[in-house]
mmCIF file of C-alpha atoms in Angstrom:
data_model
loop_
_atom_site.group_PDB
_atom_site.id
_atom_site.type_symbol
_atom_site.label_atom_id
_atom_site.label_comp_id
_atom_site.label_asym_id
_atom_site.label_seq_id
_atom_site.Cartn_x
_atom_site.Cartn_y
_atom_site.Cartn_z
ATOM 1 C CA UNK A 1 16.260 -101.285 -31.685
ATOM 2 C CA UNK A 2 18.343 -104.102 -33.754
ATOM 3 C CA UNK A 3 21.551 -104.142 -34.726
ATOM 4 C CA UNK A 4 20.423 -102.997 -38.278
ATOM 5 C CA UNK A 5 18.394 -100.348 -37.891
ATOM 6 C CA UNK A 6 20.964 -98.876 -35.276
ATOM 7 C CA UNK A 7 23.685 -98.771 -38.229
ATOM 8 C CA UNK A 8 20.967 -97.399 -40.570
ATOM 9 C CA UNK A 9 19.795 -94.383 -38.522
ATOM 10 C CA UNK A 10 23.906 -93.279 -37.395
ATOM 11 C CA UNK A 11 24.221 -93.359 -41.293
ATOM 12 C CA UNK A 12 21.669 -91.213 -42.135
ATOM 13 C CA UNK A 13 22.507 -89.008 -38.888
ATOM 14 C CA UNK A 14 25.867 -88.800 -40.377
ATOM 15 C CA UNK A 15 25.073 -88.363 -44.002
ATOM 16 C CA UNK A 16 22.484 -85.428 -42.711
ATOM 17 C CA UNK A 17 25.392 -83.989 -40.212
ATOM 18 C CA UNK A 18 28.675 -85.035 -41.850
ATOM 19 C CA UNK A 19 28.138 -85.356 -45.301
ATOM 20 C CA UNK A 20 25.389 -82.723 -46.096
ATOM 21 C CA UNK A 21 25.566 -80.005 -43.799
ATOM 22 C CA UNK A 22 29.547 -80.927 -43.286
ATOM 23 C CA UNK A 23 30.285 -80.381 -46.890
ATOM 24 C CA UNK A 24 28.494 -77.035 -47.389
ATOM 25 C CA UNK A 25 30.437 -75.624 -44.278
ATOM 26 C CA UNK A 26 33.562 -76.674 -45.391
ATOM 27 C CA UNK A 27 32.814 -75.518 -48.979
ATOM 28 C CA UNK A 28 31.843 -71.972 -47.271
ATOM 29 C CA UNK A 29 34.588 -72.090 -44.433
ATOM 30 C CA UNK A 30 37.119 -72.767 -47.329
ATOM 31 C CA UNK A 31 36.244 -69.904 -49.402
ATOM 32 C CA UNK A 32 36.046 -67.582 -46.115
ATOM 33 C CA UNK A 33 39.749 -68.929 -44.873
ATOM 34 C CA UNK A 34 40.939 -67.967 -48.600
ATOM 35 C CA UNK A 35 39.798 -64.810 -48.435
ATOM 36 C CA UNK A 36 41.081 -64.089 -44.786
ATOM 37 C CA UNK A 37 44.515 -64.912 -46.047
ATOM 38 C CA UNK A 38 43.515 -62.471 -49.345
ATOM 39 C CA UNK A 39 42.657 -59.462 -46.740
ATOM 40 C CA UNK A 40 44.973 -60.505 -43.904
ATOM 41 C CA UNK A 41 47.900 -60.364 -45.687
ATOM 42 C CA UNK A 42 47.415 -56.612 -46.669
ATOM 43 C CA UNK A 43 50.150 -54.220 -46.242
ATOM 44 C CA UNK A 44 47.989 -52.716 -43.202
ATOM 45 C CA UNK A 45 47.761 -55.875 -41.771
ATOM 46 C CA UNK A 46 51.613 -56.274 -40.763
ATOM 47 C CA UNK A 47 51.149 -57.164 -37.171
ATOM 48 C CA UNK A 48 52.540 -60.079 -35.310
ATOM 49 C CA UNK A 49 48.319 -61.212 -34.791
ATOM 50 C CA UNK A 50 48.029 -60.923 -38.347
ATOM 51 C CA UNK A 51 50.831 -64.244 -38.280
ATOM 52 C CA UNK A 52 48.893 -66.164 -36.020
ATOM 53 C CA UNK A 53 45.363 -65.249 -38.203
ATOM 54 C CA UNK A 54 46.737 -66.250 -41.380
ATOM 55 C CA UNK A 55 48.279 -69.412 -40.058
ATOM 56 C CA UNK A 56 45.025 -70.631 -38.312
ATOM 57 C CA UNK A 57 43.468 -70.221 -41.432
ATOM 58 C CA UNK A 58 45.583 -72.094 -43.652
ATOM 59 C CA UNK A 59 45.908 -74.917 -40.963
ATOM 60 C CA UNK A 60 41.842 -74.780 -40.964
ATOM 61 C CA UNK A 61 41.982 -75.113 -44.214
ATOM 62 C CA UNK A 62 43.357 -78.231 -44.095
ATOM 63 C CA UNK A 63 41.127 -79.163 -41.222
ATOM 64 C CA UNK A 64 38.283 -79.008 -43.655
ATOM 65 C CA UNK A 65 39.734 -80.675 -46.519
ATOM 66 C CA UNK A 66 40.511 -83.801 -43.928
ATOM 67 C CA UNK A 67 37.130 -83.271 -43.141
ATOM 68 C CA UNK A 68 35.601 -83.783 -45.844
ATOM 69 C CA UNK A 69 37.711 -86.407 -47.254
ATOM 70 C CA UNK A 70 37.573 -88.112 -44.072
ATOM 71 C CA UNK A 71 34.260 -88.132 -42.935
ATOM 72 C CA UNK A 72 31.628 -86.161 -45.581
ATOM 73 C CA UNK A 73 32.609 -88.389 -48.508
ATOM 74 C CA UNK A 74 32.029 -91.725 -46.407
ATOM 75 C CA UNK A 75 29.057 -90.538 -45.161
ATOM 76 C CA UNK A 76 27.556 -89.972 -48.632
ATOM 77 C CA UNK A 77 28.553 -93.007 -49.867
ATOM 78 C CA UNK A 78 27.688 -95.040 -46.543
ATOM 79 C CA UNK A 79 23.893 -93.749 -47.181
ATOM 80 C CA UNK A 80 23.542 -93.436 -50.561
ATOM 81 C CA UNK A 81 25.637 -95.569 -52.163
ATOM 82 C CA UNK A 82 26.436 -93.172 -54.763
ATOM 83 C CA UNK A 83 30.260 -93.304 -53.901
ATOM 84 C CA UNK A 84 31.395 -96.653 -53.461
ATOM 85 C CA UNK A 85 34.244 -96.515 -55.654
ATOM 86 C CA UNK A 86 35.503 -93.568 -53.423
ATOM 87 C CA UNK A 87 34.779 -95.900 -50.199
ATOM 88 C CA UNK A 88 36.448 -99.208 -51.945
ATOM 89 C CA UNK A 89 39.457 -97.759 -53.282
ATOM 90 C CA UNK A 90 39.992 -94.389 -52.462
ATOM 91 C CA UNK A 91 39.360 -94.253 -49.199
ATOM 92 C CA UNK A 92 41.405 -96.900 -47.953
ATOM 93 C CA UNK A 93 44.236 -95.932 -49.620
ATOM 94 C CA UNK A 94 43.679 -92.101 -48.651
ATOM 95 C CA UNK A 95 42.869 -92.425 -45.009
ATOM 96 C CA UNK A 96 46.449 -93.861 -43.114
ATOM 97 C CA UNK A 97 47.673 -90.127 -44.662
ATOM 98 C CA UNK A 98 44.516 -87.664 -44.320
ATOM 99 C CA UNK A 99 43.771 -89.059 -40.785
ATOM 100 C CA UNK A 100 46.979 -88.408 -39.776
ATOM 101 C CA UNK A 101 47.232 -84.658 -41.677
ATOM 102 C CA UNK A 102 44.017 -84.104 -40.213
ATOM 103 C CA UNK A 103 45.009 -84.545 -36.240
ATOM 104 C CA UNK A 104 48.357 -82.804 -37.205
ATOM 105 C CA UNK A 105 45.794 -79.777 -38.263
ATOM 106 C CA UNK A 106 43.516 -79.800 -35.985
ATOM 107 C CA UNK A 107 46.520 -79.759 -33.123
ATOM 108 C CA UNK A 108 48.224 -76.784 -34.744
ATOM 109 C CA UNK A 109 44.580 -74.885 -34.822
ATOM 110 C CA UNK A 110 44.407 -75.701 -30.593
ATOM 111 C CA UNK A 111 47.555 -74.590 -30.406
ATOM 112 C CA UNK A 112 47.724 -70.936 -32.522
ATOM 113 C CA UNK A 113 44.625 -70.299 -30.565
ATOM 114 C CA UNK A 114 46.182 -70.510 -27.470
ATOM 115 C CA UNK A 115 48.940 -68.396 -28.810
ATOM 116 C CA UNK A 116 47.469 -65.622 -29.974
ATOM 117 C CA UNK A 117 45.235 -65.712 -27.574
ATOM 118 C CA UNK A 118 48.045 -65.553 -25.008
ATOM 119 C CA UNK A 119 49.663 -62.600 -27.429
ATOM 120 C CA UNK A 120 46.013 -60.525 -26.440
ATOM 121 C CA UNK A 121 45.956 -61.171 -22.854
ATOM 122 C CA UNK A 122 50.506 -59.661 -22.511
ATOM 123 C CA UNK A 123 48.824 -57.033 -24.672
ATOM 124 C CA UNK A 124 45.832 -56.196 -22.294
ATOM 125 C CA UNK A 125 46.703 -57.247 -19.010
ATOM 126 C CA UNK A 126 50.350 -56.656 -19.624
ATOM 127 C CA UNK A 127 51.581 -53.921 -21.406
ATOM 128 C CA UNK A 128 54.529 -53.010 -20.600
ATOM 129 C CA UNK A 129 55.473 -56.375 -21.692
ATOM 130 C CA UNK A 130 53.697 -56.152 -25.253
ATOM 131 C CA UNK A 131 55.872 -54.049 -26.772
ATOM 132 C CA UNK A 132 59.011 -56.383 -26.176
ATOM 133 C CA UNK A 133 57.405 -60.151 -26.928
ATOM 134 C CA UNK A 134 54.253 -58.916 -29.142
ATOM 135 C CA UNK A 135 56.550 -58.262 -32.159
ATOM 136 C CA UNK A 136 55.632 -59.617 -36.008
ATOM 137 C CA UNK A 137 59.521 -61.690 -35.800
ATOM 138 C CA UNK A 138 58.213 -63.403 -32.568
ATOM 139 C CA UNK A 139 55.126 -64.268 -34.266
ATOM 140 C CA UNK A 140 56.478 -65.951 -36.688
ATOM 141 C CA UNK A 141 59.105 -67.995 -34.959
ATOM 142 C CA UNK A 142 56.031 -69.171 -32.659
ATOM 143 C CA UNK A 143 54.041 -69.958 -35.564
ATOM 144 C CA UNK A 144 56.737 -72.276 -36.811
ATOM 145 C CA UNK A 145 57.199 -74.252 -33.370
ATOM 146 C CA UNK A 146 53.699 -74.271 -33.042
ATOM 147 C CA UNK A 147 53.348 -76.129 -36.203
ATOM 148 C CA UNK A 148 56.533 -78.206 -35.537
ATOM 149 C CA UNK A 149 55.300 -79.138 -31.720
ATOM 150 C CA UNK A 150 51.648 -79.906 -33.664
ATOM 151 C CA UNK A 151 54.287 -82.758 -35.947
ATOM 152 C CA UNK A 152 56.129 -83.849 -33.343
ATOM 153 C CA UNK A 153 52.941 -84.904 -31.066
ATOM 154 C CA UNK A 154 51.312 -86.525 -33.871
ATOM 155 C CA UNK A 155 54.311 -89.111 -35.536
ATOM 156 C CA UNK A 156 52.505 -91.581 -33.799
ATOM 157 C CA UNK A 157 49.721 -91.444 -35.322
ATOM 158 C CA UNK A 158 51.390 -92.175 -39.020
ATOM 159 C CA UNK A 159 52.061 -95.594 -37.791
ATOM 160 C CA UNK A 160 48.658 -96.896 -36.583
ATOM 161 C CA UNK A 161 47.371 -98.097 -40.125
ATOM 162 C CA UNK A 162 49.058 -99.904 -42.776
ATOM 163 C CA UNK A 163 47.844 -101.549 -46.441
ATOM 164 C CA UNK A 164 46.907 -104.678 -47.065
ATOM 165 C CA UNK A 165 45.962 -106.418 -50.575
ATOM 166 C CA UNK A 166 43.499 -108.992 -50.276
ATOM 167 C CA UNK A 167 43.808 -112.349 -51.881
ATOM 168 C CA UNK A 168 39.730 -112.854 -52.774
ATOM 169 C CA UNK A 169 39.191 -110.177 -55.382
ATOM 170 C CA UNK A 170 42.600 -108.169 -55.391
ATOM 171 C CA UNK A 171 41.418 -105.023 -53.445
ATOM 172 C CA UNK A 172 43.464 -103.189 -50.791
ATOM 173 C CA UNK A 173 42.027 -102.578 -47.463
ATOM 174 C CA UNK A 174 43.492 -100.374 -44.232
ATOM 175 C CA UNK A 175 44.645 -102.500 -41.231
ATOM 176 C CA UNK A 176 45.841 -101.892 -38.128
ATOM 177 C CA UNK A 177 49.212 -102.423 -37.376
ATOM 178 C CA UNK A 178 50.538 -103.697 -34.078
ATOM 179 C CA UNK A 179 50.768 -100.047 -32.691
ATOM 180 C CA UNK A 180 47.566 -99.168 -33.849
ATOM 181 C CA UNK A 181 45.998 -102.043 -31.959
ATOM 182 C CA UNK A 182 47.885 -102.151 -29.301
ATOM 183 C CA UNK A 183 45.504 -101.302 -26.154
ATOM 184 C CA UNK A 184 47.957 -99.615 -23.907
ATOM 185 C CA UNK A 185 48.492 -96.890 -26.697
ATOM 186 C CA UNK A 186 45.498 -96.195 -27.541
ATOM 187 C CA UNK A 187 44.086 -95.935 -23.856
ATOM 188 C CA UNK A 188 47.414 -93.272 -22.729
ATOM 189 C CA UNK A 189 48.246 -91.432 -26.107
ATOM 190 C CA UNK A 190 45.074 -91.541 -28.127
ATOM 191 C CA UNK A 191 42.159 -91.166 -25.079
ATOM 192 C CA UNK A 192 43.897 -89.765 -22.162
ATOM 193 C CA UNK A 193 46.739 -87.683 -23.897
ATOM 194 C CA UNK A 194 44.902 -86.314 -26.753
ATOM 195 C CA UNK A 195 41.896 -85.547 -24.459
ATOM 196 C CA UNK A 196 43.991 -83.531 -21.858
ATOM 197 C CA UNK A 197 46.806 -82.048 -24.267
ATOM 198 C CA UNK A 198 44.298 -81.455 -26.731
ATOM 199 C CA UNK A 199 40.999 -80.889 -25.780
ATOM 200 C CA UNK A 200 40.230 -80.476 -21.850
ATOM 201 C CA UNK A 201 43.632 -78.649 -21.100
ATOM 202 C CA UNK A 202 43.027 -75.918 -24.111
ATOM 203 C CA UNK A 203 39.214 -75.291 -23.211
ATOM 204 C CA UNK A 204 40.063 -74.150 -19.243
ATOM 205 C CA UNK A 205 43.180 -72.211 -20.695
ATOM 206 C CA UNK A 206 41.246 -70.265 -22.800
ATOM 207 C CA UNK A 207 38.333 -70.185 -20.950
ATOM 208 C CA UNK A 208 40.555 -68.515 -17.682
ATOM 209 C CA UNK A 209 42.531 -65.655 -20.484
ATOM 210 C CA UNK A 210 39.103 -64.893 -21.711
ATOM 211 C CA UNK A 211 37.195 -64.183 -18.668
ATOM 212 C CA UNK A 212 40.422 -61.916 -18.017
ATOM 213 C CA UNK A 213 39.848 -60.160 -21.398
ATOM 214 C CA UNK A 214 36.427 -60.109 -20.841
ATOM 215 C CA UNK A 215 36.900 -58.262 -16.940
ATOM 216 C CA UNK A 216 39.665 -55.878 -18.940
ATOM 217 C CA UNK A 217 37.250 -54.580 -21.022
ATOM 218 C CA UNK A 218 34.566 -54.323 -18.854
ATOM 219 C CA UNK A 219 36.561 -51.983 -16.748
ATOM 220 C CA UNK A 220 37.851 -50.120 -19.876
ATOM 221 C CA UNK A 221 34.000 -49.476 -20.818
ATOM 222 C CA UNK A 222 33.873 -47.764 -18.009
ATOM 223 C CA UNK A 223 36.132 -45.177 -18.907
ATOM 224 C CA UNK A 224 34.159 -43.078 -21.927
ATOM 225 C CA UNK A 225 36.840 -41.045 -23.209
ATOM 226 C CA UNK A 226 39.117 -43.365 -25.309
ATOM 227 C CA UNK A 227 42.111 -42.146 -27.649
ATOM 228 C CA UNK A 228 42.227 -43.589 -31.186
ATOM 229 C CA UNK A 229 44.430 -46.144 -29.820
ATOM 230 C CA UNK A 230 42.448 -47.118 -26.676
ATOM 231 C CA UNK A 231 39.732 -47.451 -29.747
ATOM 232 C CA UNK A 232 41.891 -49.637 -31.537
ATOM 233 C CA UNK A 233 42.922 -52.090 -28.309
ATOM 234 C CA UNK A 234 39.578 -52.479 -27.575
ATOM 235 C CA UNK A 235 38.195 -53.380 -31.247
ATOM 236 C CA UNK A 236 40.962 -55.866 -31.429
ATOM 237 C CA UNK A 237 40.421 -57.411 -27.599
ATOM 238 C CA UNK A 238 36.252 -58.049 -28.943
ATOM 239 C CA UNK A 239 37.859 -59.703 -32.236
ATOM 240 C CA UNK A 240 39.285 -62.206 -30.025
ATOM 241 C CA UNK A 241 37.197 -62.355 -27.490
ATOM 242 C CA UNK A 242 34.450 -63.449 -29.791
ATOM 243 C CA UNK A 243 37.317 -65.517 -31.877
ATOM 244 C CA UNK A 244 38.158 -67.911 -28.620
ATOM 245 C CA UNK A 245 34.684 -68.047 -27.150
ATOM 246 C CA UNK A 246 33.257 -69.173 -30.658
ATOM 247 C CA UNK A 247 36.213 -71.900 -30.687
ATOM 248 C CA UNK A 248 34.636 -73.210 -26.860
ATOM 249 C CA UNK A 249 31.872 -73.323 -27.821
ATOM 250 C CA UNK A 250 32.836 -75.267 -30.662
ATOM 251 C CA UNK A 251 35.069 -77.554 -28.825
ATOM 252 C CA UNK A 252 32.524 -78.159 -25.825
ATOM 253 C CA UNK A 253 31.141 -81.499 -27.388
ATOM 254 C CA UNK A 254 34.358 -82.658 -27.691
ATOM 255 C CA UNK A 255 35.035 -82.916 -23.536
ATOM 256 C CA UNK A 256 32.475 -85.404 -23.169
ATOM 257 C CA UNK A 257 32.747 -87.421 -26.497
ATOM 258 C CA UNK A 258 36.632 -87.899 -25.571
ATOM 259 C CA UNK A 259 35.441 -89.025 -22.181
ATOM 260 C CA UNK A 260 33.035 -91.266 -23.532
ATOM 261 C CA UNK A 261 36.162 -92.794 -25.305
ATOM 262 C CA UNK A 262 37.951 -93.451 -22.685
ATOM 263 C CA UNK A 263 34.762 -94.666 -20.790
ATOM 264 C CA UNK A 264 33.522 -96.984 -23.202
ATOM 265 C CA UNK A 265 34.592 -99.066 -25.845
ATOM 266 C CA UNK A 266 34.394 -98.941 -29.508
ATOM 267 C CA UNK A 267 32.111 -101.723 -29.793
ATOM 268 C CA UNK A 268 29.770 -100.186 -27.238
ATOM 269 C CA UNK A 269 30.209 -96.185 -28.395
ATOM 270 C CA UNK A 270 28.922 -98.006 -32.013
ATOM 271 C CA UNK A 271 25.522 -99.548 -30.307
ATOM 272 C CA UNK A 272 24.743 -96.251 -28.172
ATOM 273 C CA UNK A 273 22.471 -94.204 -30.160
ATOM 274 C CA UNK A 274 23.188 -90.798 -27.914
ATOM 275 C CA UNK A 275 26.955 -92.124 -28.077
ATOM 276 C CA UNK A 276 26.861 -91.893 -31.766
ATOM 277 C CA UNK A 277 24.656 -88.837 -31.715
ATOM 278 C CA UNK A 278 27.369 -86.965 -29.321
ATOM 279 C CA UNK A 279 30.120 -88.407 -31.720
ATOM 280 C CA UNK A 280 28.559 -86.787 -34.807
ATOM 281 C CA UNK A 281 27.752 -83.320 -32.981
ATOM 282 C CA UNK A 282 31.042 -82.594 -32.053
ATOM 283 C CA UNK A 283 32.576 -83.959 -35.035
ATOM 284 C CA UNK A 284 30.285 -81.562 -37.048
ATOM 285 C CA UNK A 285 31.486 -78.529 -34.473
ATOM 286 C CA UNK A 286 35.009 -79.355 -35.085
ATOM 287 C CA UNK A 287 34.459 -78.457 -38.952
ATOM 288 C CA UNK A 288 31.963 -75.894 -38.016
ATOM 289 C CA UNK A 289 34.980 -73.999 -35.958
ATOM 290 C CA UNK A 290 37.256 -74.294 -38.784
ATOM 291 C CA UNK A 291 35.169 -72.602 -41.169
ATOM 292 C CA UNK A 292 33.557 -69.819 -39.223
ATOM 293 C CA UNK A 293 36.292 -67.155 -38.178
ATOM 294 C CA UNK A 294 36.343 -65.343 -41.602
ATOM 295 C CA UNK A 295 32.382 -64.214 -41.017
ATOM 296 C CA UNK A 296 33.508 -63.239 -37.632
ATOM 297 C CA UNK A 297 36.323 -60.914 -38.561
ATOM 298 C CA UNK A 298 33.803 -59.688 -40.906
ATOM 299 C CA UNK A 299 31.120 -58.765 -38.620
ATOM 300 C CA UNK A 300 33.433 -57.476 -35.776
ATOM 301 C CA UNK A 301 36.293 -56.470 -37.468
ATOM 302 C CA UNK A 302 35.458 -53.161 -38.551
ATOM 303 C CA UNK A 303 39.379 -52.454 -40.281
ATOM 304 C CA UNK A 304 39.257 -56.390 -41.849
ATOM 305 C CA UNK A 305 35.105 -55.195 -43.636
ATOM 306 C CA UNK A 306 36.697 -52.587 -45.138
ATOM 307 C CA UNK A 307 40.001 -53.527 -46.309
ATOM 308 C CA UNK A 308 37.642 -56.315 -47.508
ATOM 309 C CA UNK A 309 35.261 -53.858 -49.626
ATOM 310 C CA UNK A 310 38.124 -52.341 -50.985
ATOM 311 C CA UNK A 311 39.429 -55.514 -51.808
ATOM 312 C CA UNK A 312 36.326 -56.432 -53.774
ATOM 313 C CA UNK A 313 35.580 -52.968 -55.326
ATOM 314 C CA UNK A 314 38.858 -52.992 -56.858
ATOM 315 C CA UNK A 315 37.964 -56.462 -58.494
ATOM 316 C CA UNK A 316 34.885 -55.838 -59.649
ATOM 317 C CA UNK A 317 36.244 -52.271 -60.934
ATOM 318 C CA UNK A 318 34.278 -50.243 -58.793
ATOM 319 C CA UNK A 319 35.484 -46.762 -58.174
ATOM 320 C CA UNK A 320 36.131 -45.845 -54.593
ATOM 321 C CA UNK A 321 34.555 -42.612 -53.887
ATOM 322 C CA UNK A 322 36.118 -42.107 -50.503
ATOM 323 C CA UNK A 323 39.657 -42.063 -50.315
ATOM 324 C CA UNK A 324 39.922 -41.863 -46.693
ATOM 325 C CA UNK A 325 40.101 -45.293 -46.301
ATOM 326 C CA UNK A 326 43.815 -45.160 -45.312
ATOM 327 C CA UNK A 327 42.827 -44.211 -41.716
ATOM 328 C CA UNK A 328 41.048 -46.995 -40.025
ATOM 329 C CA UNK A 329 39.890 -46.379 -36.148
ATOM 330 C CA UNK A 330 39.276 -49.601 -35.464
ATOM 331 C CA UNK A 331 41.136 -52.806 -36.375
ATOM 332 C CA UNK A 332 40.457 -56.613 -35.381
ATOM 333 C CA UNK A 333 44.334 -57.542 -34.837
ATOM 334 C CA UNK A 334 47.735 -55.878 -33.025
ATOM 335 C CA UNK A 335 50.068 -53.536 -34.413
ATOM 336 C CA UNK A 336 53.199 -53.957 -32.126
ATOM 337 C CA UNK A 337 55.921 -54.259 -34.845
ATOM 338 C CA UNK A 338 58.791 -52.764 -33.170
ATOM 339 C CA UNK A 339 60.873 -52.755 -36.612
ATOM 340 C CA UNK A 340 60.506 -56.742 -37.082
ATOM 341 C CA UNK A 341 60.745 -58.136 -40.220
#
């Protein structure tokens, strides 16, 4: 295959993965991370998980948006044409901020699903500890050093691309600047770093915590005769369960495409059609992830459905016929407040 037709089938690989499917799951996974905040931040919802839930989903939130401003939009107007204004000036302009935002994001996402997912496991496996360090105060200072580790890692990356205006027909174009280019940096902080910190070291993490939560509950199934709040516990431990093994799954193209990176170069990652293909799969997962937890909270959570019908009959102006809705047996999050704010 030429050099050509290479560039034309990873353009309309990426307009199909990126810019058509991408853009309807972020359109979907934005609406669905609005209303999780909407529902999650119910008065019955005042639990230090509840923190962590509505934090991921503003942070995914801005996953997407990066997403789609980052990689949908060029992808459209790389195929079609129909955008090259956006791709000419926008883009350039946009990009040495949204690529940054969007790593920042994506970092913070790894990072309160390790949390909370660590916040399950003291809870399960631990709970004579939960009590003390699963409180809604703790949550919340977490959150915020989660988010502030998340900026801290990613500084660098603000410096890696800088404007230029060029002198033929006045445009501005992104260039590298001497960080950005510099070989040593991006071999250590962008291949090897981010592909450890943020990818490979994550995944077996959370892969070890859930095949504990997984062997916790199997053993509690065994025991037929739960209390309300063995009920509870266990509704919440499948919530995230399903939560952490949707985001491996989601993050499992990602192990090889980073090693790939660090493999290969970019010149010969851009003439490798499964290269390209691998690049675009877990690019598309990555948005995928960010967009999906609402519809699982919906399906599992059986407290977060109905807070959410309520939620929708009292929009629509629909009377509730059963007012028994203030006892939920089941609910998708912990409730370990110990008087914290």
């Amino acid at each position: 295959m030429n050099s050509s037709g290479l560039i034309y089938d990873a353009s309309a690989l990426q307009y199909g993965a990126w810019g058509v499917s991408g853009s309807l799951i972020s359109a979907l996974g934005l609406l669905g991370n609005v209303l999780s905040i909407i529902v999650l931040s119910d008065h019955r919802f005042r639990s230090s998980t509840s923190v962590y839930l509505i934090c991921l989903a503003v942070v995914d939130m801005l996953v997407l948006v990066s997403m789609l401003l980052c990689f949908s939009l060029p992808a459209i107007s790389n195929y079609t044409d129909q955008l090259d204004f956006y791709n000419s000036e926008i883009f350039p302009r946009m990009n040495p901020y949204a690529y940054p935002l969007a790593l920042t994001a994506q970092t913070c996402s790894v990072f309160i699903t390790v949390a909370f997912t660590i916040e399950r496991y003291i809870v399960v496996c631990k709970p004579l500890k939960a009590n003390k360090l699963c409180t809604v105060k703790r949550a919340r200072r977490y959150a915020i050093l989660v988010i502030l580790i998340s900026l801290i890692y990613n500084v660098p990356r603000w410096f890696e691309f800088k404007l230029s205006d060029t002198n033929d027909n006045n445009t501005t174009v992104q260039m590298l600047t001497a960080l950005g280019d510099n070989q040593l940096y991006n071999y250590i902080y962008k291949v090897y770093m981010y592909t450890i910190i943020i990818v490979i070291g994550p995944f077996l993490f959370l892969l070890c915590l859930n095949a504990a939560l997984v062997r916790t509950l199997h053993r509690a199934n065994r025991n037929m005769q739960q209390s309300k709040h063995s009920a509870q516990e266990h509704n919440i431990t499948v919530v995230i369960i399903i939560v952490v093994g949707t985001f491996l799954v989601c993050q499992l193209p990602s192990i090889p495409d980073n090693i790939c990176g660090a493999i290969y170069s970019s010149a010969e990652v851009r003439e490798s059609p499964n290269l390209i293909r691998l690049h675009t799969l877990s690019n598309l997962m990555v948005i995928s992830n960010s967009a999906v937890n609402f519809f699982l909270y919906a399906v599992f959570g059986k407290k977060f459905r109905r807070v959410f019908r309520l939620k929708l009959n009292f929009c629509f102006g629909i009377p509730i016929k059963n007012q028994q809705h203030t006892d939920f047996t089941t609910i998708p999050m912990i409730n370990t407040n110990n008087g914290a704010v």
